């Protein structure tokens, strides 16, 4: 399949790339003349061993105790969702975007999209008075034993809503028989961007220094480490270093598209699932 895809791209004069490839098929890519560039690491929480007990989790434990003491709770809302709920989620999302001077992205990053949210269970954090102060939409895992969520957005106050939601999500997935919870990619994690050796590594270092939107998350790993995840490398698979600038531009452009259906979710009109795709 990889060989056929490469031949198809060659016939049309296209640069081939696989984005966020796992280590499992690196040998297969190499046999087909392709190269691998590490772009970060993906974290997953082992739900069988994750616990709030012990010294390593004392800050998370204190956060959960404080939230419960102050009357906060987590709740999972099953679709379809009421218009009033979606309006409140939009308010929370807009505040989150404005606070960090962020804007909506797509491709590898989630965006607030009501039709997509209407087919997802949504975990919300409710404060005193039942006001929603944060949310995460839960997306299908299909054959994976890892639970997965897409957006996680929250109000500035109270502090540590993200921690509260993460812990609540581990409970939710564990109760449903999942063995892990996927935390997504931490770009540049595990890379030495200060001392690049190859041309490809120098390109990655340049992207890091210039702050390309895909890689403005250097604090993500530190945040995710609270949940004691295991880390696995993720790669960009490509044919030639000379194509890397064009591939990086293509990935950036894909992230700018506004109305692309979310990968893996039912299409709102057809109920057909969008296939996974390479960069």
CSV table of C-alpha atoms in Angstrom, one decimal:
chain,number,residue,atom,x,y,z
A,1,UNK,CA,0.0,0.0,0.0
A,2,UNK,CA,2.8,2.4,0.9
A,3,UNK,CA,4.6,1.6,-2.4
A,4,UNK,CA,1.4,2.1,-4.4
A,5,UNK,CA,0.7,5.4,-2.7
A,6,UNK,CA,4.3,6.6,-3.4
A,7,UNK,CA,4.0,5.6,-7.1
A,8,UNK,CA,0.7,7.4,-7.3
A,9,UNK,CA,2.2,10.6,-5.9
A,10,UNK,CA,5.3,10.3,-8.1
A,11,UNK,CA,3.0,10.0,-11.2
A,12,UNK,CA,1.3,13.3,-10.3
A,13,UNK,CA,4.5,15.1,-9.2
A,14,UNK,CA,3.3,15.3,-5.6
A,15,UNK,CA,5.5,15.3,-2.4
A,16,UNK,CA,4.5,12.4,-0.2
A,17,UNK,CA,4.2,12.7,3.6
A,18,UNK,CA,2.8,10.8,6.5
A,19,UNK,CA,2.2,13.0,9.6
A,20,UNK,CA,2.4,11.7,13.2
A,21,UNK,CA,3.4,8.2,12.1
A,22,UNK,CA,4.0,5.7,14.8
A,23,UNK,CA,7.2,3.5,15.2
A,24,UNK,CA,5.3,0.4,14.2
A,25,UNK,CA,5.8,0.8,10.5
A,26,UNK,CA,9.1,2.6,10.3
A,27,UNK,CA,10.8,-0.4,8.8
A,28,UNK,CA,8.2,-0.6,6.1
A,29,UNK,CA,8.6,3.1,5.3
A,30,UNK,CA,12.4,2.6,5.1
A,31,UNK,CA,12.0,-0.4,2.7
A,32,UNK,CA,10.1,1.9,0.4
A,33,UNK,CA,12.9,4.5,0.3
A,34,UNK,CA,11.2,6.9,2.8
A,35,UNK,CA,12.8,8.8,5.7
A,36,UNK,CA,11.6,9.4,9.2
A,37,UNK,CA,11.9,12.7,11.1
A,38,UNK,CA,10.9,12.7,14.8
A,39,UNK,CA,8.5,15.6,15.4
A,40,UNK,CA,7.5,14.9,19.0
A,41,UNK,CA,6.0,12.3,21.4
A,42,UNK,CA,2.5,11.2,22.1
A,43,UNK,CA,1.5,10.5,25.7
A,44,UNK,CA,-1.0,7.9,27.0
A,45,UNK,CA,-2.1,7.3,30.6
A,46,UNK,CA,-2.1,3.7,31.8
A,47,UNK,CA,-5.5,3.6,33.5
A,48,UNK,CA,-4.7,0.4,35.4
A,49,UNK,CA,-1.8,2.1,37.3
A,50,UNK,CA,-2.9,5.8,37.3
A,51,UNK,CA,-3.8,6.9,40.9
A,52,UNK,CA,-4.2,10.0,42.9
A,53,UNK,CA,-2.5,8.3,45.9
A,54,UNK,CA,1.1,8.9,46.7
A,55,UNK,CA,3.5,11.8,46.6
A,56,UNK,CA,3.7,12.1,42.8
A,57,UNK,CA,0.0,13.0,42.6
A,58,UNK,CA,-0.3,15.2,45.7
A,59,UNK,CA,-1.0,18.4,43.7
A,60,UNK,CA,-3.7,16.7,41.6
A,61,UNK,CA,-5.2,15.2,44.8
A,62,UNK,CA,-5.3,18.6,46.4
A,63,UNK,CA,-7.0,20.1,43.3
A,64,UNK,CA,-9.7,17.4,43.2
A,65,UNK,CA,-10.3,17.8,47.0
A,66,UNK,CA,-10.6,21.6,46.6
A,67,UNK,CA,-13.0,21.4,43.7
A,68,UNK,CA,-15.3,18.9,45.5
A,69,UNK,CA,-15.2,21.0,48.6
A,70,UNK,CA,-16.2,24.1,46.7
A,71,UNK,CA,-19.1,22.3,45.0
A,72,UNK,CA,-17.7,21.5,41.5
A,73,UNK,CA,-18.6,18.3,39.8
A,74,UNK,CA,-18.0,16.6,36.4
A,75,UNK,CA,-20.9,15.3,34.3
A,76,UNK,CA,-21.0,13.6,30.9
A,77,UNK,CA,-23.8,14.9,28.6
A,78,UNK,CA,-24.9,12.4,25.9
A,79,UNK,CA,-25.9,13.8,22.4
A,80,UNK,CA,-28.0,15.4,21.1
A,81,UNK,CA,-27.3,18.5,23.1
A,82,UNK,CA,-29.7,21.3,24.0
A,83,UNK,CA,-29.2,24.7,22.3
A,84,UNK,CA,-28.6,26.3,25.7
A,85,UNK,CA,-25.8,23.9,26.5
A,86,UNK,CA,-24.1,24.6,23.1
A,87,UNK,CA,-24.4,28.3,23.6
A,88,UNK,CA,-22.7,28.0,27.0
A,89,UNK,CA,-19.9,25.8,25.5
A,90,UNK,CA,-19.4,28.4,22.8
A,91,UNK,CA,-19.0,31.1,25.5
A,92,UNK,CA,-16.4,29.0,27.3
A,93,UNK,CA,-14.6,28.3,24.1
A,94,UNK,CA,-14.6,31.9,23.0
A,95,UNK,CA,-13.2,33.0,26.4
A,96,UNK,CA,-10.5,30.3,26.2
A,97,UNK,CA,-9.5,31.5,22.7
A,98,UNK,CA,-9.4,35.2,23.6
A,99,UNK,CA,-7.5,34.6,26.8
A,100,UNK,CA,-4.6,32.9,25.1
A,101,UNK,CA,-4.8,35.0,21.9
A,102,UNK,CA,-5.6,31.8,20.1
A,103,UNK,CA,-7.7,31.2,17.0
A,104,UNK,CA,-9.4,28.1,15.6
A,105,UNK,CA,-7.3,25.6,13.8
A,106,UNK,CA,-8.1,22.2,12.2
A,107,UNK,CA,-6.3,19.2,10.7
A,108,UNK,CA,-4.4,17.9,13.7
A,109,UNK,CA,-6.0,20.3,16.1
A,110,UNK,CA,-9.7,20.5,17.1
A,111,UNK,CA,-12.0,23.4,16.5
A,112,UNK,CA,-15.4,24.4,18.0
A,113,UNK,CA,-17.9,23.0,15.5
A,114,UNK,CA,-21.5,22.5,16.6
A,115,UNK,CA,-22.4,19.8,14.1
A,116,UNK,CA,-19.4,17.7,15.3
A,117,UNK,CA,-20.2,18.4,19.0
A,118,UNK,CA,-23.8,17.2,18.4
A,119,UNK,CA,-22.6,13.6,17.8
A,120,UNK,CA,-20.1,13.5,20.8
A,121,UNK,CA,-20.6,12.8,24.5
A,122,UNK,CA,-19.3,15.9,26.2
A,123,UNK,CA,-17.8,16.0,29.7
A,124,UNK,CA,-18.5,19.3,31.5
A,125,UNK,CA,-17.2,20.8,34.7
A,126,UNK,CA,-20.0,22.4,36.6
A,127,UNK,CA,-19.5,24.9,39.4
A,128,UNK,CA,-21.8,26.1,42.2
A,129,UNK,CA,-25.2,26.9,40.6
A,130,UNK,CA,-24.6,24.3,37.9
A,131,UNK,CA,-22.7,26.8,35.6
A,132,UNK,CA,-20.5,25.1,33.1
A,133,UNK,CA,-16.8,26.3,33.5
A,134,UNK,CA,-15.1,23.8,31.2
A,135,UNK,CA,-15.7,21.0,28.8
A,136,UNK,CA,-14.1,18.2,26.8
A,137,UNK,CA,-15.7,16.4,23.9
A,138,UNK,CA,-15.2,12.6,23.8
A,139,UNK,CA,-14.5,11.1,20.4
A,140,UNK,CA,-14.7,7.5,19.1
A,141,UNK,CA,-11.7,5.2,19.6
A,142,UNK,CA,-12.9,2.4,17.4
A,143,UNK,CA,-10.4,-0.5,17.7
A,144,UNK,CA,-8.1,1.3,20.1
A,145,UNK,CA,-8.2,0.5,23.8
A,146,UNK,CA,-7.3,4.1,24.6
A,147,UNK,CA,-10.0,6.6,25.3
A,148,UNK,CA,-9.7,9.9,23.3
A,149,UNK,CA,-11.0,13.4,23.6
A,150,UNK,CA,-10.6,16.4,21.2
A,151,UNK,CA,-11.2,19.9,22.5
A,152,UNK,CA,-10.5,20.7,26.2
A,153,UNK,CA,-11.5,24.3,26.9
A,154,UNK,CA,-12.2,26.1,30.2
A,155,UNK,CA,-12.7,29.4,31.9
A,156,UNK,CA,-9.9,31.2,33.6
A,157,UNK,CA,-11.5,30.8,37.0
A,158,UNK,CA,-11.4,28.7,39.0
A,159,UNK,CA,-7.8,27.8,38.5
A,160,UNK,CA,-6.9,24.2,37.5
A,161,UNK,CA,-10.2,23.3,35.7
A,162,UNK,CA,-8.1,21.5,33.1
A,163,UNK,CA,-6.6,19.2,35.9
A,164,UNK,CA,-10.1,18.6,37.2
A,165,UNK,CA,-11.4,17.6,33.7
A,166,UNK,CA,-8.4,15.4,33.0
A,167,UNK,CA,-8.8,13.4,36.2
A,168,UNK,CA,-12.6,13.1,35.6
A,169,UNK,CA,-11.8,11.8,32.1
A,170,UNK,CA,-9.5,9.0,33.4
A,171,UNK,CA,-12.4,7.9,35.7
A,172,UNK,CA,-14.9,8.0,32.7
A,173,UNK,CA,-12.7,5.9,30.4
A,174,UNK,CA,-11.7,3.4,33.1
A,175,UNK,CA,-15.3,2.7,34.0
A,176,UNK,CA,-16.0,1.9,30.4
A,177,UNK,CA,-13.2,-0.7,30.1
A,178,UNK,CA,-10.5,1.4,28.4
A,179,UNK,CA,-7.0,0.5,29.4
A,180,UNK,CA,-5.5,3.9,28.6
A,181,UNK,CA,-6.3,7.6,27.9
A,182,UNK,CA,-4.6,9.3,24.9
A,183,UNK,CA,-3.1,12.7,25.7
A,184,UNK,CA,-2.2,13.6,22.2
A,185,UNK,CA,1.0,14.9,20.7
A,186,UNK,CA,3.6,17.0,22.5
A,187,UNK,CA,5.4,18.7,19.6
A,188,UNK,CA,9.2,18.7,19.9
A,189,UNK,CA,9.1,16.6,23.0
A,190,UNK,CA,12.2,14.4,23.2
A,191,UNK,CA,14.1,16.5,20.6
A,192,UNK,CA,17.3,18.4,20.9
A,193,UNK,CA,16.3,21.5,18.9
A,194,UNK,CA,19.3,23.5,20.1
A,195,UNK,CA,21.9,21.2,18.5
A,196,UNK,CA,20.4,19.9,15.2
A,197,UNK,CA,22.6,17.6,13.3
A,198,UNK,CA,21.0,16.7,9.9
A,199,UNK,CA,19.3,19.1,7.4
A,200,UNK,CA,15.9,17.8,8.5
A,201,UNK,CA,16.7,18.5,12.2
A,202,UNK,CA,17.8,22.0,11.3
A,203,UNK,CA,14.5,22.5,9.6
A,204,UNK,CA,12.7,21.4,12.7
A,205,UNK,CA,14.8,23.7,14.8
A,206,UNK,CA,13.9,26.6,12.5
A,207,UNK,CA,10.2,25.8,12.9
A,208,UNK,CA,10.6,25.7,16.7
A,209,UNK,CA,12.4,29.1,16.8
A,210,UNK,CA,9.9,30.7,14.5
A,211,UNK,CA,6.9,29.5,16.5
A,212,UNK,CA,4.9,27.8,13.7
A,213,UNK,CA,1.4,27.3,15.1
A,214,UNK,CA,1.8,23.5,15.2
A,215,UNK,CA,4.6,23.7,17.7
A,216,UNK,CA,3.6,26.5,20.1
A,217,UNK,CA,3.1,24.1,22.8
A,218,UNK,CA,6.4,23.6,24.5
A,219,UNK,CA,4.8,23.6,27.9
A,220,UNK,CA,2.4,20.8,27.0
A,221,UNK,CA,4.7,18.0,28.1
A,222,UNK,CA,5.2,19.5,31.5
A,223,UNK,CA,1.5,19.8,32.0
A,224,UNK,CA,0.8,16.2,30.9
A,225,UNK,CA,3.5,14.8,33.1
A,226,UNK,CA,1.2,15.3,36.0
A,227,UNK,CA,-0.8,12.3,34.8
A,228,UNK,CA,2.2,9.9,34.6
A,229,UNK,CA,1.9,9.0,30.9
A,230,UNK,CA,4.0,6.7,28.8
A,231,UNK,CA,5.5,8.5,25.8
A,232,UNK,CA,5.9,7.1,22.3
A,233,UNK,CA,7.7,8.9,19.4
A,234,UNK,CA,5.8,10.3,16.5
A,235,UNK,CA,7.3,10.9,13.1
A,236,UNK,CA,7.0,12.8,9.8
A,237,UNK,CA,7.6,10.4,7.0
A,238,UNK,CA,9.0,12.0,3.8
A,239,UNK,CA,10.9,11.2,0.6
A,240,UNK,CA,13.6,14.0,0.4
A,241,UNK,CA,14.9,16.8,2.5
A,242,UNK,CA,14.4,19.2,-0.4
A,243,UNK,CA,10.7,18.6,-0.1
A,244,UNK,CA,10.5,19.3,3.6
A,245,UNK,CA,9.8,23.1,3.3
A,246,UNK,CA,6.9,22.4,1.0
A,247,UNK,CA,5.6,19.7,3.3
A,248,UNK,CA,5.7,22.0,6.3
A,249,UNK,CA,3.8,24.6,4.3
A,250,UNK,CA,1.2,22.0,3.3
A,251,UNK,CA,0.6,21.0,6.9
A,252,UNK,CA,0.3,24.6,7.9
A,253,UNK,CA,-2.2,25.3,5.2
A,254,UNK,CA,-4.2,22.2,6.2
A,255,UNK,CA,-4.4,23.7,9.7
A,256,UNK,CA,-5.9,26.9,8.3
A,257,UNK,CA,-8.9,25.3,6.6
A,258,UNK,CA,-12.1,26.2,8.4
A,259,UNK,CA,-14.8,23.8,7.4
A,260,UNK,CA,-13.0,20.5,7.2
A,261,UNK,CA,-15.0,17.7,8.9
A,262,UNK,CA,-13.3,16.3,12.0
A,263,UNK,CA,-11.4,13.2,11.3
A,264,UNK,CA,-13.1,10.0,12.6
A,265,UNK,CA,-16.5,11.6,13.3
A,266,UNK,CA,-19.7,11.0,11.5
A,267,UNK,CA,-20.5,13.5,8.8
A,268,UNK,CA,-23.5,15.6,10.0
A,269,UNK,CA,-25.4,15.0,6.8
A,270,UNK,CA,-24.4,11.5,5.6
A,271,UNK,CA,-23.4,9.8,8.8
A,272,UNK,CA,-20.3,8.6,6.9
A,273,UNK,CA,-17.0,8.6,8.8
A,274,UNK,CA,-14.2,10.6,7.4
A,275,UNK,CA,-11.1,8.5,6.8
A,276,UNK,CA,-7.8,9.2,8.5
A,277,UNK,CA,-5.3,10.9,6.2
A,278,UNK,CA,-1.7,11.7,5.8
A,279,UNK,CA,-0.3,15.2,5.6
